[in-house]
Amino acid sequence: MLSTVRNDDVTQKDADRAVVVAVTSRAVFECGADDDEVYKVGRAFPLLQALRRVNERLLEQDSAETLLFDVVLVTTDRQQQQQRSRIISSTRRHGLEVGRFCFSSEEDFIEGLLKNSVGLFLTTEGDEASQASQKGVVSALLEQQTTSCSSEKLRVFFCGDSVIQPETGPTPASRAAAQSFSTQVGEMRRKFSMTDSPLSVVMVMSRGGRDSCCAALHTLRFRGVSVDEVYCLAGAPRGPILSELRPHFWLSDGFSSLEE
């Protein structure tokens, strides 16, 4: 049974302009004992803080700003479904800026993502990320390293290889969604200076040389995305450098693990 509950404790975002990010409750909270009144925060907590920080800075610059992150908390776990009041109260207790709660079964969570116009779906489960990507929802895995990410600056990593080889994405719909999301992130980034930004955009090129890297940068700039840092690995494993740089999430036209 699919249901969406609005969180009236936070200001609702403009549906036409907001960048909707859905995060699974398993990534946000650690399920404790049955008598725990409030869940402990999980690996996605620094991510949600960083998203909120971007929103705060955007509104500091322009109180009428509508291009903001809008977070949806997705719950498919049956046990947590029965404890939805605890999930909502845990969100409030920890001061998380969650606009809506989407409760669904494992079979219809994709419908929930589509109904909530989700632009990016973040999960700890590869199967969920794969299913969402196949249905045209940009998806990424939240690795354990996310727990040590900065809560003050959102670090978004783009896969340069998929930027110049978009045919490698799982579906045309997911490729189009990835381009749309990157354009929105680029527009957000341009609202801040080069030296004082709560949002950092990084491109990592796993294969190819300087020409391939330049081609990927040109494509991102054509989409309106200015890149803060570039790393050309020329075939070297990307896992070690990504673990060191600690991105909040890694974006390709499909989904990807930082350990690849």
GROMACS .gro file of C-alpha atoms in nm:
model
  260
    1MET     CA    1   0.000   0.000   0.000
    2LEU     CA    2   0.157   0.325  -0.118
    3SER     CA    3   0.106   0.640   0.085
    4THR     CA    4   0.278   0.977   0.110
    5VAL     CA    5   0.266   1.192   0.424
    6ARG     CA    6   0.353   1.558   0.412
    7ASN     CA    7   0.574   1.695   0.687
    8ASP     CA    8   0.408   2.019   0.798
    9ASP     CA    9   0.699   2.092   1.034
   10VAL     CA   10   0.910   2.211   0.740
   11THR     CA   11   0.843   2.466   0.468
   12GLN     CA   12   0.724   2.287   0.156
   13LYS     CA   13   0.931   2.347  -0.158
   14ASP     CA   14   0.815   2.475  -0.496
   15ALA     CA   15   0.705   2.163  -0.686
   16ASP     CA   16   0.806   2.311  -1.021
   17ARG     CA   17   1.158   2.415  -0.920
   18ALA     CA   18   1.274   2.196  -0.634
   19VAL     CA   19   1.530   1.920  -0.684
   20VAL     CA   20   1.366   1.618  -0.522
   21VAL     CA   21   1.607   1.377  -0.350
   22ALA     CA   22   1.465   1.052  -0.212
   23VAL     CA   23   1.661   0.865   0.056
   24THR     CA   24   1.568   0.529   0.207
   25SER     CA   25   1.494   0.525   0.579
   26ARG     CA   26   1.742   0.236   0.617
   27ALA     CA   27   2.016   0.477   0.510
   28VAL     CA   28   1.897   0.757   0.738
   29PHE     CA   29   1.828   0.560   1.056
   30GLU     CA   30   1.972   0.261   1.237
   31CYS     CA   31   1.696   0.044   1.373
   32GLY     CA   32   1.746  -0.007   1.746
   33ALA     CA   33   1.563  -0.202   2.011
   34ASP     CA   34   1.184  -0.211   2.004
   35ASP     CA   35   1.166   0.011   2.310
   36ASP     CA   36   1.384   0.284   2.157
   37GLU     CA   37   1.169   0.592   2.120
   38VAL     CA   38   1.398   0.753   1.864
   39TYR     CA   39   1.609   0.584   1.597
   40LYS     CA   40   1.982   0.652   1.590
   41VAL     CA   41   2.106   0.832   1.278
   42GLY     CA   42   2.264   0.625   1.000
   43ARG     CA   43   2.515   0.677   0.720
   44ALA     CA   44   2.302   0.930   0.529
   45PHE     CA   45   2.290   1.180   0.815
   46PRO     CA   46   2.588   1.394   0.695
   47LEU     CA   47   2.434   1.396   0.346
   48LEU     CA   48   2.103   1.534   0.472
   49GLN     CA   49   2.286   1.796   0.675
   50ALA     CA   50   2.485   1.899   0.366
   51LEU     CA   51   2.168   1.924   0.155
   52ARG     CA   52   2.012   2.143   0.423
   53ARG     CA   53   2.324   2.360   0.434
   54VAL     CA   54   2.298   2.425   0.059
   55ASN     CA   55   1.934   2.526   0.102
   56GLU     CA   56   2.018   2.758   0.391
   57ARG     CA   57   2.292   2.932   0.194
   58LEU     CA   58   2.069   2.973  -0.110
   59LEU     CA   59   1.797   3.131   0.103
   60GLU     CA   60   2.052   3.356   0.278
   61GLN     CA   61   2.141   3.497  -0.064
   62ASP     CA   62   1.781   3.523  -0.184
   63SER     CA   63   1.487   3.461   0.051
   64ALA     CA   64   1.265   3.405  -0.256
   65GLU     CA   65   1.487   3.130  -0.399
   66THR     CA   66   1.289   2.828  -0.523
   67LEU     CA   67   1.568   2.609  -0.663
   68LEU     CA   68   1.617   2.408  -0.344
   69PHE     CA   69   1.667   2.046  -0.244
   70ASP     CA   70   1.345   1.874  -0.137
   71VAL     CA   71   1.405   1.553   0.061
   72VAL     CA   72   1.165   1.258   0.057
   73LEU     CA   73   1.218   0.974   0.305
   74VAL     CA   74   1.126   0.637   0.150
   75THR     CA   75   1.035   0.339   0.371
   76THR     CA   76   0.979  -0.011   0.230
   77ASP     CA   77   1.071  -0.219   0.536
   78ARG     CA   78   0.760  -0.389   0.675
   79GLN     CA   79   0.866  -0.353   1.037
   80GLN     CA   80   0.935   0.018   0.993
   81GLN     CA   81   0.605   0.051   0.807
   82GLN     CA   82   0.434  -0.046   1.132
   83GLN     CA   83   0.635   0.216   1.319
   84ARG     CA   84   0.584   0.513   1.089
   85SER     CA   85   0.512   0.742   1.384
   86ARG     CA   86   0.857   0.657   1.523
   87ILE     CA   87   1.020   0.740   1.188
   88ILE     CA   88   0.842   1.075   1.173
   89SER     CA   89   0.923   1.160   1.536
   90SER     CA   90   1.288   1.053   1.487
   91THR     CA   91   1.311   1.287   1.190
   92ARG     CA   92   1.180   1.573   1.402
   93ARG     CA   93   1.401   1.490   1.700
   94HIS     CA   94   1.716   1.495   1.486
   95GLY     CA   95   1.613   1.816   1.307
   96LEU     CA   96   1.614   1.665   0.958
   97GLU     CA   97   1.464   1.872   0.678
   98VAL     CA   98   1.239   1.607   0.524
   99GLY     CA   99   0.948   1.739   0.320
  100ARG     CA  100   0.755   1.413   0.273
  101PHE     CA  101   0.746   1.055   0.396
  102CYS     CA  102   0.671   0.789   0.136
  103PHE     CA  103   0.562   0.450   0.272
  104SER     CA  104   0.542   0.163   0.024
  105SER     CA  105   0.603  -0.206  -0.025
  106GLU     CA  106   0.919  -0.333  -0.190
  107GLU     CA  107   0.710  -0.397  -0.502
  108ASP     CA  108   0.571  -0.047  -0.551
  109PHE     CA  109   0.846   0.184  -0.423
  110ILE     CA  110   0.926   0.282  -0.785
  111GLU     CA  111   0.570   0.412  -0.820
  112GLY     CA  112   0.631   0.622  -0.510
  113LEU     CA  113   0.948   0.771  -0.662
  114LEU     CA  114   0.768   0.861  -0.983
  115LYS     CA  115   0.464   1.007  -0.807
  116ASN     CA  116   0.691   1.228  -0.599
  117SER     CA  117   0.886   1.346  -0.908
  118VAL     CA  118   1.213   1.223  -0.760
  119GLY     CA  119   1.522   1.354  -0.939
  120LEU     CA  120   1.774   1.147  -0.743
  121PHE     CA  121   1.722   0.826  -0.546
  122LEU     CA  122   1.981   0.730  -0.284
  123THR     CA  123   1.991   0.388  -0.122
  124THR     CA  124   2.226   0.137   0.038
  125GLU     CA  125   2.081  -0.150  -0.169
  126GLY     CA  126   2.216  -0.221  -0.518
  127ASP     CA  127   1.897  -0.397  -0.629
  128GLU     CA  128   1.687  -0.091  -0.545
  129ALA     CA  129   1.925   0.140  -0.729
  130SER     CA  130   1.920  -0.085  -1.034
  131GLN     CA  131   1.540  -0.108  -1.042
  132ALA     CA  132   1.501   0.268  -1.011
  133SER     CA  133   1.759   0.333  -1.286
  134GLN     CA  134   1.579   0.096  -1.521
  135LYS     CA  135   1.262   0.303  -1.469
  136GLY     CA  136   1.437   0.631  -1.549
  137VAL     CA  137   1.514   0.756  -1.197
  138VAL     CA  138   1.874   0.869  -1.140
  139SER     CA  139   2.009   0.649  -0.862
  140ALA     CA  140   2.324   0.616  -0.656
  141LEU     CA  141   2.450   0.395  -0.377
  142LEU     CA  142   2.535   0.534  -0.037
  143GLU     CA  143   2.854   0.366   0.077
  144GLN     CA  144   2.977   0.328   0.435
  145GLN     CA  145   3.223   0.613   0.367
  146THR     CA  146   2.926   0.850   0.358
  147THR     CA  147   2.925   0.853   0.739
  148SER     CA  148   3.257   1.043   0.738
  149CYS     CA  149   3.159   1.296   0.472
  150SER     CA  150   3.141   1.666   0.546
  151SER     CA  151   2.810   1.798   0.675
  152GLU     CA  152   2.902   2.154   0.575
  153LYS     CA  153   2.975   2.104   0.204
  154LEU     CA  154   2.788   1.880  -0.040
  155ARG     CA  155   3.033   1.697  -0.268
  156VAL     CA  156   2.879   1.569  -0.591
  157PHE     CA  157   3.091   1.347  -0.817
  158PHE     CA  158   3.023   1.292  -1.187
  159CYS     CA  159   3.155   0.997  -1.385
  160GLY     CA  160   3.328   1.157  -1.683
  161ASP     CA  161   3.324   0.832  -1.879
  162SER     CA  162   2.944   0.814  -1.882
  163VAL     CA  163   2.922   1.184  -1.970
  164ILE     CA  164   3.096   1.127  -2.306
  165GLN     CA  165   2.947   0.778  -2.357
  166PRO     CA  166   2.581   0.827  -2.265
  167GLU     CA  167   2.479   0.513  -2.452
  168THR     CA  168   2.618   0.311  -2.161
  169GLY     CA  169   2.327   0.419  -1.941
  170PRO     CA  170   2.058   0.157  -1.872
  171THR     CA  171   1.771   0.335  -2.050
  172PRO     CA  172   1.716   0.652  -2.257
  173ALA     CA  173   1.487   0.775  -1.978
  174SER     CA  174   1.759   0.742  -1.716
  175ARG     CA  175   2.012   0.916  -1.940
  176ALA     CA  176   1.774   1.207  -1.995
  177ALA     CA  177   1.702   1.223  -1.621
  178ALA     CA  178   2.075   1.227  -1.542
  179GLN     CA  179   2.130   1.517  -1.780
  180SER     CA  180   1.838   1.708  -1.628
  181PHE     CA  181   1.966   1.651  -1.274
  182SER     CA  182   2.320   1.759  -1.365
  183THR     CA  183   2.181   2.078  -1.520
  184GLN     CA  184   1.993   2.159  -1.198
  185VAL     CA  185   2.303   2.095  -0.987
  186GLY     CA  186   2.502   2.317  -1.224
  187GLU     CA  187   2.250   2.598  -1.185
  188MET     CA  188   2.274   2.568  -0.807
  189ARG     CA  189   2.653   2.574  -0.817
  190ARG     CA  190   2.660   2.893  -1.026
  191LYS     CA  191   2.474   3.076  -0.750
  192PHE     CA  192   2.786   3.059  -0.531
  193SER     CA  193   3.136   3.197  -0.567
  194MET     CA  194   3.434   2.979  -0.655
  195THR     CA  195   3.587   3.015  -0.308
  196ASP     CA  196   3.287   3.010  -0.074
  197SER     CA  197   3.040   2.744  -0.182
  198PRO     CA  198   2.849   2.480   0.018
  199LEU     CA  199   2.833   2.274  -0.302
  200SER     CA  200   3.134   2.123  -0.477
  201VAL     CA  201   3.118   1.950  -0.816
  202VAL     CA  202   3.394   1.703  -0.905
  203MET     CA  203   3.448   1.500  -1.222
  204VAL     CA  204   3.640   1.173  -1.223
  205MET     CA  205   3.756   1.024  -1.555
  206SER     CA  206   3.843   0.657  -1.517
  207ARG     CA  207   3.954   0.581  -1.873
  208GLY     CA  208   4.116   0.769  -2.158
  209GLY     CA  209   4.358   1.058  -2.158
  210ARG     CA  210   4.352   1.435  -2.176
  211ASP     CA  211   4.133   1.450  -2.488
  212SER     CA  212   3.863   1.236  -2.328
  213CYS     CA  213   3.876   1.444  -2.013
  214CYS     CA  214   3.842   1.767  -2.211
  215ALA     CA  215   3.549   1.624  -2.405
  216ALA     CA  216   3.368   1.532  -2.081
  217LEU     CA  217   3.433   1.877  -1.933
  218HIS     CA  218   3.303   2.042  -2.251
  219THR     CA  219   2.984   1.831  -2.231
  220LEU     CA  220   2.922   1.923  -1.869
  221ARG     CA  221   2.981   2.291  -1.940
  222PHE     CA  222   2.734   2.267  -2.228
  223ARG     CA  223   2.480   2.143  -1.971
  224GLY     CA  224   2.566   2.439  -1.750
  225VAL     CA  225   2.780   2.250  -1.500
  226SER     CA  226   3.099   2.420  -1.378
  227VAL     CA  227   3.342   2.169  -1.227
  228ASP     CA  228   3.549   2.253  -0.919
  229GLU     CA  229   3.792   1.962  -0.943
  230VAL     CA  230   3.891   1.711  -1.213
  231TYR     CA  231   4.071   1.379  -1.174
  232CYS     CA  232   4.194   1.185  -1.479
  233LEU     CA  233   4.282   0.830  -1.367
  234ALA     CA  234   4.387   0.689  -1.708
  235GLY     CA  235   4.273   0.337  -1.620
  236ALA     CA  236   4.376   0.331  -1.254
  237PRO     CA  237   4.117   0.198  -1.004
  238ARG     CA  238   3.888   0.477  -0.890
  239GLY     CA  239   3.794   0.319  -0.556
  240PRO     CA  240   4.099   0.439  -0.358
  241ILE     CA  241   4.079   0.803  -0.470
  242LEU     CA  242   3.703   0.819  -0.419
  243SER     CA  243   3.742   0.677  -0.069
  244GLU     CA  244   4.001   0.946   0.002
  245LEU     CA  245   3.797   1.232  -0.146
  246ARG     CA  246   3.475   1.112   0.024
  247PRO     CA  247   3.193   1.222  -0.209
  248HIS     CA  248   2.840   1.214  -0.076
  249PHE     CA  249   2.735   1.032  -0.390
  250TRP     CA  250   2.871   0.930  -0.730
  251LEU     CA  251   2.664   1.001  -1.041
  252SER     CA  252   2.672   0.822  -1.372
  253ASP     CA  253   2.389   0.766  -1.619
  254GLY     CA  254   2.302   0.454  -1.422
  255PHE     CA  255   2.414   0.365  -1.072
  256SER     CA  256   2.754   0.285  -0.936
  257SER     CA  257   2.946   0.168  -0.633
  258LEU     CA  258   3.246   0.360  -0.508
  259GLU     CA  259   3.429   0.029  -0.474
  260GLU     CA  260   3.432  -0.038  -0.847
   0.00000   0.00000   0.00000
